[in-house]
Amino acid sequence: MITLGIESTAHTLGVGIVKDGEVLANSKSMYSPEKGGIHPTEASEHHYGNAVNTLKNALSKAGIQKEDIDSVAYSQGPGIPQCLQIAGVVGRSLSQALDIPLVGVNHCISHIEIGKSETGAQDPVTLYVAGGNSQVIASSEGRYRVFGETIDIAIGNALDKIARKMGIPHPGGPEIEKMAEKGSKLIDLPYVVKGMDFSYSGMVTKVVRMLNKHSKEDLCYSFQEHAFAMLVEATERAMAHLGKKEVLITGGVAANKRLNQMMKEMAEARGGKAYKAPLKYCMDNGAMIAYTGQKMLEHGVETSLDNSTTNPNWRTEQVDIPWL
Ligand code: AMP
Ligand code: MG
């Protein structure tokens, strides 16, 4: 079966093509704001403007014609409402025009599924850390359940906010990582873990207030040390509670070396193993949507036109996963 998948939850318009579980194409076009963070209307205009080109690009990379596609998957949520519309409209239109099955995929779950398939992790606790999401997720009783998450802003968003105040363009995470490597003084910041949940807005405010008092390098270093320790603590608690030995890190912030090092140390100290999804699948992409959509269709899950509206607040634990 050949499945085409469309991603457009935030800054990336992605089109992936998967044949029998193998990725044939993973094309994308990324919106990057000239100033500030993601502007929803600008991002969605970017996606509309690039949908057809990206689609053609993916078809040519895969060496197929649109008539060869057997099914269509699209990211149905969660995400920025205006952005989600594009994958929804393109996916539903293709399904009707070509008269092939349609399946709406949960974006967060697709990060987990492609991460598992690429790393060989069997039943990990997943830390999904991105611009708009920060969740500790694990399978339990047929669904991916959220065991811990941010109670305010996502870690990627926190990094981007601090970067913006430092005059670094969006997305700021990679530059913060570079500056943190040069920092050495650990400045005390609010470390907020409540049960399995965590919070970043207080820490961002404190860093911003101290911009004139300390070097940017020391502030970035201190932010990373505190913020990542909170993520590792919540992940470790989930592992202990569930008796799981594997961790999978995915989402844009998974690119960070320090976060991976801390997670690896924790997992190995517990006799377990930390896996990082390949970078191209940590970033938003169409291949993960096609891959997960195909798996859902193979397990009898299909989305009718009546139920195909996009859902900006669609939560991970609301989806039945037949293979868990
Ligand atoms: P996503 O939402 O999955 O596309 O991920 C984007 C987020 O990842 C943005 O908030 C980036 O700042 C962040 N990010 C990308 N690379 C790094 C890095 N090396 N360290 C920390 N954060 C990063
Ligand atoms: Mg994502």
mmCIF file of N, CA, C and O and ligand atoms in Angstrom, residues 107 111 128 130 284, ligand 2:
data_model
loop_
_atom_site.group_PDB
_atom_site.id
_atom_site.type_symbol
_atom_site.label_atom_id
_atom_site.label_comp_id
_atom_site.label_asym_id
_atom_site.label_seq_id
_atom_site.Cartn_x
_atom_site.Cartn_y
_atom_site.Cartn_z
ATOM 1 N N HIS A 107 -0.757 14.234 15.521
ATOM 2 C CA HIS A 107 0.633 14.651 15.282
ATOM 3 C C HIS A 107 1.609 14.086 16.325
ATOM 4 O O HIS A 107 2.682 13.581 15.977
ATOM 5 N N HIS A 111 4.890 11.256 15.904
ATOM 6 C CA HIS A 111 6.298 11.405 16.332
ATOM 7 C C HIS A 111 6.757 10.132 17.070
ATOM 8 O O HIS A 111 7.872 9.654 16.881
ATOM 9 N N TYR A 128 8.337 13.979 24.534
ATOM 10 C CA TYR A 128 8.071 14.728 23.308
ATOM 11 C C TYR A 128 8.224 16.213 23.628
ATOM 12 O O TYR A 128 7.408 16.790 24.339
ATOM 13 N N ALA A 130 8.892 19.981 22.097
ATOM 14 C CA ALA A 130 8.853 20.749 20.857
ATOM 15 C C ALA A 130 8.479 22.191 21.153
ATOM 16 O O ALA A 130 8.410 22.603 22.315
ATOM 17 N N ASP A 284 9.097 18.442 12.504
ATOM 18 C CA ASP A 284 7.811 18.093 11.900
ATOM 19 C C ASP A 284 8.037 17.661 10.451
ATOM 20 O O ASP A 284 8.846 18.249 9.744
HETATM 21 MG MG MG B 2 6.089 18.251 16.243
#
